[in-house]
Short mmCIF file of C-alpha atoms in Angstrom, two decimals:
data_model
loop_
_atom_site.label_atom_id
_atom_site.label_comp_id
_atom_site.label_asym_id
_atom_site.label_seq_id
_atom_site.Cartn_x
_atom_site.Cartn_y
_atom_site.Cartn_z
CA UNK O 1 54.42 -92.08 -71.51
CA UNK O 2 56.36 -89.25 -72.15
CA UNK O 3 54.96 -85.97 -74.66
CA UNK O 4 55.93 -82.65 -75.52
CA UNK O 5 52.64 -81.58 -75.82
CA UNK O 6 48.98 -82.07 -75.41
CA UNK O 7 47.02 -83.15 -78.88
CA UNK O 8 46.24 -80.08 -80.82
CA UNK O 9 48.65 -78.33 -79.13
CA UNK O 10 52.09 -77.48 -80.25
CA UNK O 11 51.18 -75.94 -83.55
CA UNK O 12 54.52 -75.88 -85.98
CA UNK O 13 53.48 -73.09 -87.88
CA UNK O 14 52.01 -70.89 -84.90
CA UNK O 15 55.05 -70.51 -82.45
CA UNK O 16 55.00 -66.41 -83.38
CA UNK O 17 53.26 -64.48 -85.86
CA UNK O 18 55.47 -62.13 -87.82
CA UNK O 19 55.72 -58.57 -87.71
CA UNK O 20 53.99 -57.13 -90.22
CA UNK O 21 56.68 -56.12 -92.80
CA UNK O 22 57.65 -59.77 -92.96
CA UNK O 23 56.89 -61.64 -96.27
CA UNK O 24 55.45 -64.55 -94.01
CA UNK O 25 53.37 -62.20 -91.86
CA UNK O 26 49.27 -62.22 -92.30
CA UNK O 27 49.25 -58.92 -93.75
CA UNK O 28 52.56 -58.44 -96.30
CA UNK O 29 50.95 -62.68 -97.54
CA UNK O 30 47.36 -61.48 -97.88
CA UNK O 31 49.05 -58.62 -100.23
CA UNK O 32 50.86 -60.96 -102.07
CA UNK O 33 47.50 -63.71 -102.73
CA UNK O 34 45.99 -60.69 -104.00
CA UNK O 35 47.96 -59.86 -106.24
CA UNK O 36 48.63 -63.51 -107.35
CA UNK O 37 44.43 -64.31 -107.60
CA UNK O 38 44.32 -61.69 -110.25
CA UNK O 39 47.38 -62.70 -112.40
CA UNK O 40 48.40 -65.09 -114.80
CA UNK O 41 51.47 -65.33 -114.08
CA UNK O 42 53.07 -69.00 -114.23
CA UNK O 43 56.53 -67.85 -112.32
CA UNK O 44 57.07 -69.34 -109.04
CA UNK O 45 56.37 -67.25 -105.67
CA UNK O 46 58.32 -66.53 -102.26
CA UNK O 47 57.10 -67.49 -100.11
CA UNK O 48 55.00 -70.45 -101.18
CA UNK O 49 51.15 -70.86 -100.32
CA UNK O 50 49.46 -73.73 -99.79
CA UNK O 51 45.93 -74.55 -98.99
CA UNK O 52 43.87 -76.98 -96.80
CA UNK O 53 40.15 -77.45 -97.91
CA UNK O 54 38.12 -78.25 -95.30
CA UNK O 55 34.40 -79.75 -95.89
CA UNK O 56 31.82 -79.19 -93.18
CA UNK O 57 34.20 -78.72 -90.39
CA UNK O 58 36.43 -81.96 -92.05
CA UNK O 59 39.76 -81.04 -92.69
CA UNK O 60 41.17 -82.75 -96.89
CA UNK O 61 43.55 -85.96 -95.82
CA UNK O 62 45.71 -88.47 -97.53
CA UNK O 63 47.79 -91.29 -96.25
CA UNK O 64 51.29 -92.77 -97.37
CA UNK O 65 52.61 -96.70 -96.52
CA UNK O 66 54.83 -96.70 -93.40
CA UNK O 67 58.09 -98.60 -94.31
CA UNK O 68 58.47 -99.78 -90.84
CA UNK O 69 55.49 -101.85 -91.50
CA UNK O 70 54.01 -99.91 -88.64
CA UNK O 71 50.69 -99.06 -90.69
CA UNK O 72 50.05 -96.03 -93.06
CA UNK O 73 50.14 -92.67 -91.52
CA UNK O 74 47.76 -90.27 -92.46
CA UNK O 75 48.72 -86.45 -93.35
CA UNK O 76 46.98 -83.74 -94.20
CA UNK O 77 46.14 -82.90 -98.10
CA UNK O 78 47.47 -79.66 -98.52
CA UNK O 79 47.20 -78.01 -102.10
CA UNK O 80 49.27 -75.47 -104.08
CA UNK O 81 47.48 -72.36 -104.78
CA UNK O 82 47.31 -73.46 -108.80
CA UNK O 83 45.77 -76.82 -107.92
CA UNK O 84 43.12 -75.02 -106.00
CA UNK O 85 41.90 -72.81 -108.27
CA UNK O 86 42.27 -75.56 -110.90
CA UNK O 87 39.98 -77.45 -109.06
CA UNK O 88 37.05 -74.84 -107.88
CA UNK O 89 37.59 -72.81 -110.98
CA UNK O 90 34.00 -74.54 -112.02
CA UNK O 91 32.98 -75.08 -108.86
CA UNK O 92 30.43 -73.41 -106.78
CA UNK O 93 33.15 -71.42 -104.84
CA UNK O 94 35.20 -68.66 -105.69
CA UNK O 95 38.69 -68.25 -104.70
CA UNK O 96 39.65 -65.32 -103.50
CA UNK O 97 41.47 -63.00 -100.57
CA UNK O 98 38.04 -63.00 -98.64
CA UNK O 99 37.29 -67.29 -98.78
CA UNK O 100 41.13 -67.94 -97.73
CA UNK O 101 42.60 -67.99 -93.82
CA UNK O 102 45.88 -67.39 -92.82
CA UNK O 103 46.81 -70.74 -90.73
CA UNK O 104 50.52 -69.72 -90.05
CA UNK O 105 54.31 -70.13 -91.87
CA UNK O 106 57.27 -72.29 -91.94
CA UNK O 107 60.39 -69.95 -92.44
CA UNK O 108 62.92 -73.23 -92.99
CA UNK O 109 60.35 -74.57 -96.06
CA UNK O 110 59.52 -71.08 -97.40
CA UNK O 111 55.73 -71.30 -97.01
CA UNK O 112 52.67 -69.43 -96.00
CA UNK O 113 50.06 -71.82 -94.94
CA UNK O 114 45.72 -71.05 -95.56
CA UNK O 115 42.47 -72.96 -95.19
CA UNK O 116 39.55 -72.35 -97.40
CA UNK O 117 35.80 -73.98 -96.57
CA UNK O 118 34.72 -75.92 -100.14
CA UNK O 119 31.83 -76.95 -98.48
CA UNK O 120 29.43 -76.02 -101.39
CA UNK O 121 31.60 -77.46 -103.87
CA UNK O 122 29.60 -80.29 -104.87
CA UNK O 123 32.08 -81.94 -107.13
CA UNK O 124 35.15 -81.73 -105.24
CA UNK O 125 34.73 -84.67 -103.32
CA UNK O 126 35.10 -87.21 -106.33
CA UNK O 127 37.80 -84.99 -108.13
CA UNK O 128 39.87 -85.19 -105.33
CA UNK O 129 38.76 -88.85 -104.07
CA UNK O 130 40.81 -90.03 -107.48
CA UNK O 131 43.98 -88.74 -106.04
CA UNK O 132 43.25 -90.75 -102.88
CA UNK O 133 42.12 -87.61 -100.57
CA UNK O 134 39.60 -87.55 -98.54
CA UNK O 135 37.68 -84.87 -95.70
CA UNK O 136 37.89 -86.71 -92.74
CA UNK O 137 36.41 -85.65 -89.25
CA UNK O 138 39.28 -83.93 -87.20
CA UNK O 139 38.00 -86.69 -84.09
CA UNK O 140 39.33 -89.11 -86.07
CA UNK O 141 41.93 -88.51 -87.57
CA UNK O 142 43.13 -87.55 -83.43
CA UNK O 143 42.54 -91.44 -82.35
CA UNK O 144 44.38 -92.30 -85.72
CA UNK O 145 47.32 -90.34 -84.97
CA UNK O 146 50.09 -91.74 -83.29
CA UNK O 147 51.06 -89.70 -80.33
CA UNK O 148 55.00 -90.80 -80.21
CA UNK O 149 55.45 -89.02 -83.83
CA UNK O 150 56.19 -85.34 -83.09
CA UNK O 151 55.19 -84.76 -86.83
CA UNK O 152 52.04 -86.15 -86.62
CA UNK O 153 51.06 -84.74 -83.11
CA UNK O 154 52.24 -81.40 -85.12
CA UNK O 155 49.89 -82.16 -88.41
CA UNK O 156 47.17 -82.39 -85.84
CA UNK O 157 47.79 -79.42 -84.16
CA UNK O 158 47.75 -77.55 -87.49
CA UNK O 159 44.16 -79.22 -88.38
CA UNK O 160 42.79 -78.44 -84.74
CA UNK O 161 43.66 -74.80 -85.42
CA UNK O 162 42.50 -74.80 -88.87
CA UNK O 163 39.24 -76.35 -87.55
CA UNK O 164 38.68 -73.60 -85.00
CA UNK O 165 38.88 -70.72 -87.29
CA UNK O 166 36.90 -72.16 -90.49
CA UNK O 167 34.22 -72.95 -87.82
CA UNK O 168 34.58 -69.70 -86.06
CA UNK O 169 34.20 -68.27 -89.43
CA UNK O 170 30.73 -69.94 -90.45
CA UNK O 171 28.91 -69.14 -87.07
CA UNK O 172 30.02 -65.14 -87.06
CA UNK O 173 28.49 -64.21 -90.04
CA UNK O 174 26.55 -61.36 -88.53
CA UNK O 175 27.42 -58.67 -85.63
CA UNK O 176 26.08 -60.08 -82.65
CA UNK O 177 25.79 -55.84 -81.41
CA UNK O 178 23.73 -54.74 -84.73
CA UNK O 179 23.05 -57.47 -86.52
CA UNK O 180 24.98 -56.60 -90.04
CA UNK O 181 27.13 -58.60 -92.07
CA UNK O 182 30.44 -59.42 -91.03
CA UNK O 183 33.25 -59.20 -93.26
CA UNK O 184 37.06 -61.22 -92.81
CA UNK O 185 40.15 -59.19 -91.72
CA UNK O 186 43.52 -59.52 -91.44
CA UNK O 187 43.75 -62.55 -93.68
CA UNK O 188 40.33 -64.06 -91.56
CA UNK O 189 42.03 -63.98 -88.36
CA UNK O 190 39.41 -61.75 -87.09
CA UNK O 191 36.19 -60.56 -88.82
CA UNK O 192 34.46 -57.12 -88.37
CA UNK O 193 30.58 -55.41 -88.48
CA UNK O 194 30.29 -53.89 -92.26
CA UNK O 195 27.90 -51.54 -90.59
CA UNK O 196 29.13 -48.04 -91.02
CA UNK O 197 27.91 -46.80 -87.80
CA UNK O 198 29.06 -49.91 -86.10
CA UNK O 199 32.72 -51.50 -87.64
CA UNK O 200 32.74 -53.79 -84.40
CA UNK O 201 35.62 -55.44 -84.29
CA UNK O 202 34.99 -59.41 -83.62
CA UNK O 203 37.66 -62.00 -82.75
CA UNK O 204 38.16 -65.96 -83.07
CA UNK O 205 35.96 -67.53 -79.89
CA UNK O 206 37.32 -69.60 -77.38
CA UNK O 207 35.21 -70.93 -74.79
CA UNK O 208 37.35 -72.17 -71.57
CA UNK O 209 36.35 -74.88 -69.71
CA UNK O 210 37.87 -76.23 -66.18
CA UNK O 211 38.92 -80.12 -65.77
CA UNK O 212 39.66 -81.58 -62.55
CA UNK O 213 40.58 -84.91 -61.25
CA UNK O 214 38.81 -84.73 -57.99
CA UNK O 215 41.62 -86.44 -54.87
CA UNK O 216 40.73 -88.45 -51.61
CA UNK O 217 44.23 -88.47 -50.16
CA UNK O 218 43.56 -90.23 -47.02
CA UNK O 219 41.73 -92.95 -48.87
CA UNK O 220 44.29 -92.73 -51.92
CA UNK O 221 41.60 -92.51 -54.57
CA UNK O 222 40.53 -90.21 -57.22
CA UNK O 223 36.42 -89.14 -58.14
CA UNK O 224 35.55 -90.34 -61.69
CA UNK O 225 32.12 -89.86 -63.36
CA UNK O 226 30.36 -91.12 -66.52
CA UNK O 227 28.06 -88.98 -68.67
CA UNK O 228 25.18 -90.68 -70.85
CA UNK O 229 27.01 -90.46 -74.27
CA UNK O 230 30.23 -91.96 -73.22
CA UNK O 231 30.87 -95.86 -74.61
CA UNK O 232 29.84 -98.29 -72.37
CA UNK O 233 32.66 -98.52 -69.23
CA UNK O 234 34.34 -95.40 -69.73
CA UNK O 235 35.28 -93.02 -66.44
CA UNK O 236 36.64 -89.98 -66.88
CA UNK O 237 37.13 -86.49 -64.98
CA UNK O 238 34.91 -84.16 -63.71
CA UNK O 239 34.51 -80.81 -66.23
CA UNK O 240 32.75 -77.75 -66.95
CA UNK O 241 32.40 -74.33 -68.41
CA UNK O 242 33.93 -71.09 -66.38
CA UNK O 243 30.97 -68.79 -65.35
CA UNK O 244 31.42 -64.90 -65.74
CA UNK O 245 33.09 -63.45 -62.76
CA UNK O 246 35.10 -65.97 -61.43
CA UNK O 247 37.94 -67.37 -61.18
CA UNK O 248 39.70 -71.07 -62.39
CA UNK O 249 39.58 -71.98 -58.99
CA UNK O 250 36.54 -71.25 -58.02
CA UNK O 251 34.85 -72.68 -61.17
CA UNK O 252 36.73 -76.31 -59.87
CA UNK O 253 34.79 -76.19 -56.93
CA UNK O 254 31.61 -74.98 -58.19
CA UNK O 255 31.52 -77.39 -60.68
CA UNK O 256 32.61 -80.43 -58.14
CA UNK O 257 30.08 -79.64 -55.83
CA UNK O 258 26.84 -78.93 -58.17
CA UNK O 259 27.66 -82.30 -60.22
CA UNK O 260 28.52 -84.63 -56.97
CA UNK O 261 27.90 -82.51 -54.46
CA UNK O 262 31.92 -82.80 -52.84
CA UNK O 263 33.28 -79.94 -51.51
CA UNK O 264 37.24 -79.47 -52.36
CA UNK O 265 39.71 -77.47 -51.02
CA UNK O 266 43.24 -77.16 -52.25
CA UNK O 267 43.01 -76.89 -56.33
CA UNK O 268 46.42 -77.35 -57.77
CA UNK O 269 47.17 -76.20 -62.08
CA UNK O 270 48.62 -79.46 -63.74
CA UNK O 271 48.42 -78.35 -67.82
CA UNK O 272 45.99 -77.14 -70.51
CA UNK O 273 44.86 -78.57 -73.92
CA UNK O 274 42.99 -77.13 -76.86
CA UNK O 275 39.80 -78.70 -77.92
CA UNK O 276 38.73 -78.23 -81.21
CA UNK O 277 36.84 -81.19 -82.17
CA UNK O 278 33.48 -80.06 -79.56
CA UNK O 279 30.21 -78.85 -81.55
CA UNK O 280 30.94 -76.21 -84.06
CA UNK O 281 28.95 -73.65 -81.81
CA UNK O 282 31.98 -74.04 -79.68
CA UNK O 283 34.58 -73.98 -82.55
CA UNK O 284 37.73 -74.31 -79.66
CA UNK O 285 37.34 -75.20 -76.39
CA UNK O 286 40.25 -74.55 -73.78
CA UNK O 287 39.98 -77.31 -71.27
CA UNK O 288 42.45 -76.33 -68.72
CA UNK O 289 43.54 -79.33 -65.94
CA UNK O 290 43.44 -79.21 -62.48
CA UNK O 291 44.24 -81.72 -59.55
CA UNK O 292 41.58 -80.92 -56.73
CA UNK O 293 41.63 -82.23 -53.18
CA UNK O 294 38.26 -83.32 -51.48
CA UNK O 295 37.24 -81.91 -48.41
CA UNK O 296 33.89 -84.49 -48.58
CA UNK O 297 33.21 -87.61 -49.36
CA UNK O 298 29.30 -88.49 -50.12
CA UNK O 299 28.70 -88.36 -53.04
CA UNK O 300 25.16 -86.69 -54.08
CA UNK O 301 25.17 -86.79 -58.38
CA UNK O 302 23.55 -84.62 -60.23
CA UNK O 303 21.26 -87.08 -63.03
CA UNK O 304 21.16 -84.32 -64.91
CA UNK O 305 24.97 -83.95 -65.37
CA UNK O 306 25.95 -87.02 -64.84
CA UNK O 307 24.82 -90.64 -65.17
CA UNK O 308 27.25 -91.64 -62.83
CA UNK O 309 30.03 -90.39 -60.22
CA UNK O 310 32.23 -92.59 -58.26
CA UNK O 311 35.60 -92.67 -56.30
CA UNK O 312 38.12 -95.56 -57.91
CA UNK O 313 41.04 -96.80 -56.06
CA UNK O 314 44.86 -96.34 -57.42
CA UNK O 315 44.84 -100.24 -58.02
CA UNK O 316 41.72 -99.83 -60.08
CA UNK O 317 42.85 -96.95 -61.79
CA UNK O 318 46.20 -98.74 -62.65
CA UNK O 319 44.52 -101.96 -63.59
CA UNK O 320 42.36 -99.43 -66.32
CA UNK O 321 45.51 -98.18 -67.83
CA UNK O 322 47.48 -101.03 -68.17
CA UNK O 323 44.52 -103.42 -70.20
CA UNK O 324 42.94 -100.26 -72.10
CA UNK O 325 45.07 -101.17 -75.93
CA UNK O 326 45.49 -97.22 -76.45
CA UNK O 327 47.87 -98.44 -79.63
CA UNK O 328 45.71 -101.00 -80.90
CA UNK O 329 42.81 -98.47 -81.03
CA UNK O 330 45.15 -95.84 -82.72
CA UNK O 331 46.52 -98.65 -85.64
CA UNK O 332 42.85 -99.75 -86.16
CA UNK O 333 41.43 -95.83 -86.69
CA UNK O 334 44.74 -95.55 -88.82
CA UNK O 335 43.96 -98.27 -91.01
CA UNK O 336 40.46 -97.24 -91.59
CA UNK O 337 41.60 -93.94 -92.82
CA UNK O 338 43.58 -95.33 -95.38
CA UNK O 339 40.86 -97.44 -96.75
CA UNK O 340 38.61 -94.11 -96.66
CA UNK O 341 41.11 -92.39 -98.97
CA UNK O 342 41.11 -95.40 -101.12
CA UNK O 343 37.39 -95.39 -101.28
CA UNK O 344 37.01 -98.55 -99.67
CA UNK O 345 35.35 -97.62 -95.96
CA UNK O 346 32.96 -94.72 -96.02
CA UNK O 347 32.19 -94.83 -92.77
CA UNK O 348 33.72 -91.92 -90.63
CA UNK O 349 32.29 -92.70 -86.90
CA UNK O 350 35.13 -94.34 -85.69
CA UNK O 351 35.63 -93.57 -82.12
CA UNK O 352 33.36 -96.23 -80.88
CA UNK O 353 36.91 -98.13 -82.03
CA UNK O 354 38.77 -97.05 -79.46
CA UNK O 355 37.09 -99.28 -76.52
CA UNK O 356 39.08 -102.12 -77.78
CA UNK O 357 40.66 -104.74 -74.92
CA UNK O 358 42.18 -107.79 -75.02
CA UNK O 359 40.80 -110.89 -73.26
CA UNK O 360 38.46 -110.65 -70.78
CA UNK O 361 36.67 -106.71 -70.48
CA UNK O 362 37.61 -105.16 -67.78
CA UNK O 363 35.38 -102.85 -65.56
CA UNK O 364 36.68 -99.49 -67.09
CA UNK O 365 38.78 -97.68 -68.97
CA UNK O 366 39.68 -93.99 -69.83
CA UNK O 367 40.16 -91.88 -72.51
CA UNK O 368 43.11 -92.32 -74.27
CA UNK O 369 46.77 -90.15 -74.50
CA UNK O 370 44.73 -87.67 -77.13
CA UNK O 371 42.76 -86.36 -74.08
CA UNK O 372 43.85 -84.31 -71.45
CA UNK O 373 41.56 -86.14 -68.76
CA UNK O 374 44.44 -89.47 -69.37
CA UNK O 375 46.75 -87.32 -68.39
CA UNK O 376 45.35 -86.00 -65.51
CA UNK O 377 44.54 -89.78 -64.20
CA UNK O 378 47.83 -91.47 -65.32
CA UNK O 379 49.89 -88.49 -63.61
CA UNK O 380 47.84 -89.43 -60.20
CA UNK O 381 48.14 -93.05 -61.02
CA UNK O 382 52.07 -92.92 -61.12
CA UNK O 383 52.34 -90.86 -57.92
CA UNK O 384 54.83 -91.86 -55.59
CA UNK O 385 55.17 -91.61 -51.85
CA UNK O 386 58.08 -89.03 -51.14
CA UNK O 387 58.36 -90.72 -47.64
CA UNK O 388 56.88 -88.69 -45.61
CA UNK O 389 53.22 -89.72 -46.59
CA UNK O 390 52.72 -86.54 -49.12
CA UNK O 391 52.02 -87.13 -52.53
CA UNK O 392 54.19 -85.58 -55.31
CA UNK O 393 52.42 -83.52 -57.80
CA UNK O 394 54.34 -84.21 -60.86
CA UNK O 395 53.90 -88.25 -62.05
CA UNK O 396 54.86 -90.32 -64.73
CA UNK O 397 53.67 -88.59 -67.74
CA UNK O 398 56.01 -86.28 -68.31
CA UNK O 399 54.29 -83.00 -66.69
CA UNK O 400 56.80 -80.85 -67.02
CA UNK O 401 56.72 -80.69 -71.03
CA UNK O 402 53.04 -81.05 -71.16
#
C-alpha cells in the first residue's frame, strides 16, 4: 500500500500561507469579505470565496455517481459567498467577517477558501437536504473515503482542518488568564482576550500525543492492546498524551511501561498524522508514530488503561491484514453517505461498518489505512531480514512519503 500522506494530512490549500500583501493571504481576503458583506454589488470577485458550513462539528457534504462504477464519491459541499447569505439571510445566524474562517487558497482555481459554524440555523438542514447535501460526521466520511484518490485524501484533509478550527473556535470563547470574551483575529486563525487590560493573544490548540508499536526482536513480535470501546477483535498500538517537561522519547517509554508495565529501550521516529475527529475538547490531536524496542517482556496491564495488552506474532499480524476487507468497509461507508444525502439513511454511526470480513472471523484485525496505528503495524509486518539478522526500519508501506 503505497500513500503520499497520512489521512488529514496533506492539506491542498495549506502548503504556505501568503504574505500578507497577497490577494489570497488571510489578511488582504478578510479586507476584501468585508467589503463584499456590506455591498450589493452583483459583479464577480478575484479571488473567489467559497464557504463550508459545518453543523455541530459536521462538516456540509454531497456525493456525485462514479462512472467507473466504482461507487459514488462523496465531496465536500462548498458554497459561493451569495448562496450563503441567500440561505442564512433568515436564519438565526448572521454572516459576517467575525462568523467566517480563513481555511486556505488555491492560486491555479482563483479561490479563497472559509468555514462558517450554522449550527443554530434551524432551517438549514432541510433547505439544503433538497439539493442533496448533507452534515456528515468528519469519522465518517474518513472510512468512506478512498485512500488511493489523492483528491479525496486531499478533500479530507481540508475537512480535518476545517474541523479543528470551528471546534477550536466554540471551546475558546473566554480568556482562560481573565476570564473575558474572546474575539476572532486574523480571519479566526487565532482569537484574542477583549479585555483592555489583558488583549491575550490565544492560538488554535493542538494536543500531541505519542504512538508506538511496542518490538520483541528476538521473538519477532510486536505488543498490541485493546481498550474497552474498541469493536469486538480489534488490536491496535499502544498511545498516549506527552506530559509537560519531557521529551517524545521519554513519553514512549513512560507510557509503555505505566499501561503494560514493559520497559523499552531504543525508540525509533517512523511518521506523524493529524487527528481531528477526537472529542471536540481536543479539537486536533497530533499523534506522532514511533517504533519502540522492548527491553521486557511480562506483561503487567493497567485495567484502567487498557482492557487488554498482548504480544502477536508476524504470522498473526500478517494473517490480520490480509482477511481485514479495508475496501469493502470503505465502499459500504461510501454508499451509505450517498443515501444520507438523498435522505434515505439517517443514520450517521457508521464505523461499527468497518469490522467487516469475509468467511470465517478471524481472531483480529486493525484499524484500517485512515489510521496511523495500520501503518505503524503493516510497516513492521512487511519487514525484511537484511541478512545479517537486523531488521530494516522502512517496510512496505511506503514510509518514505508518509
Amino acid at each position: 500500500m503505497s500513500l503520499y500522506s497520512h489521512a488529514f494530512a496533506g492539506n491542498p490549500i495549506r502548503s504556505r500561507t501568503p504574505k500578507q500583501s497577497d490577494p489570497f493571504s488571510p489578511q488582504s481576503a478578510f479586507q476584501t469579505l468585508k467589503t463584499i458583506l456590506v455591498s450589493h454589488s452583483q459583479e464577480p470577485i478575484s479571488p473567489d470565496f467559497k464557504v463550508l458550513p459545518f453543523r455541530k462539528g459536521k462538516p456540509l457534504a454531497g456525493t456525485t455517481a462514479d462512472s467507473s462504477a466504482d461507487g459514488p464519491n462523496w465531496h465536500l459541499g462548498w458554497l459561493s459567498l451569495r448562496e450563503c447569505k441567500d440561505f442564512l439571510e433568515n436564519s438565526e445566524v448572521s454572516l459576517s467577517e467575525d462568523s467566517l474562517v480563513y481555511l486556505g487558497c488555491k492560486y491555479e482555481d482563483d479561490v479563497v477558501y472559509w468555514a462558517i459554524d450554522v449550527s443554530a440555523a434551524s432551517g438549514l438542514v432541510s433547505e439544503l437536504g433538497a439539493r442533496q447535501f448533507c452534515f456528515v460526521e468528519l469519522r465518517t466520511l474518513m472510512v468512506a473515503t478512498d485512500w488511493a484518490d489523492a483528491k479525496a485524501m486531499g478533500e479530507l484533509a481540508v475537512a480535518g482542518h476545517a474541523r479543528a478550527l470551528m471546534e477550536w473556535h466554540s471551546i475558546a470563547r473566554f480568556c482562560g488568564f481573565c476570564g473575558g470574551k474572546t474575539i476572532p483575529m486574523e480571519a479566526g486563525r487565532r482569537k484574542q482576550c477583549s479585555n483592555e487590560s489583558c488583549k491575550k493573544r490565544i492560538y488554535p490548540r493542538v494536543d500531541p500525543v505519542v504512538i508506538m508499536l511496542v518490538i520483541d526482536k528476538e521473538r519477532d513480535c510486536v505488543l498490541l492492546s485493546r481498550q474497552s470501546r474498541f469493536v469486538p477483535r480489534m488490536w491496535s498500538c499502544l498511545a498516549g498524551f506527552i506530559e509537560p517537561g519531557e521529551s517524545l522519547e521519554e513519553a514512549v517509554r513512560r507510557e509503555t511501561w505505566e499501561e503494560t508495565g514493559i520497559e523499552v529501550g531504543e525508540v525509533v521516529y517512523h511518521s506523524s498524522q493529524p487527528w481531528p475527529v477526537g472529542p471536540s475538547s481536543m479539537p486536533c490531536q497530533l499523534m506522532v508514530g514511533f517504533f519502540a524496542y522492548a527491553k521486557s517482556l511480562e506483561i503487567d496491564v493497567d485495567k484502567e488503561e487498557l482492557e487488554d495488552a498482548k504480544w502477536h506474532t508476524r504470522e498473526d499480524v500478517t494473517k490480520a491484514l490480509t482477511f481485514a476487507e479495508y475496501k469493502k468497509a470503505q465502499k459500504t461507508t461510501a454508499n451509505k453517505v450517498d443515501q444520507m444525502c438523498r435522505g434515505v439513511e439517517k443514520g450517521q454511526s457508521l464505523s461499527a461498518d468497518f469490522n467487516v470480513e469475509s468467511g470465517e472471523l478471524t481472531p483480529m484485525f486493525i484499524p484500517g489505512p485512515f489510521a496511523i496505528a495500520h501503518h505503524l503495524i503493516s510497516s513492521w509486518a512487511n519487514q525484511v531480514d537484511n541478512g545479517d539478522g537486523a531488521q530494516m526500519k522502512e517496510g512496505g508501506s511506503s514510509l518514505s512519503n508518509l
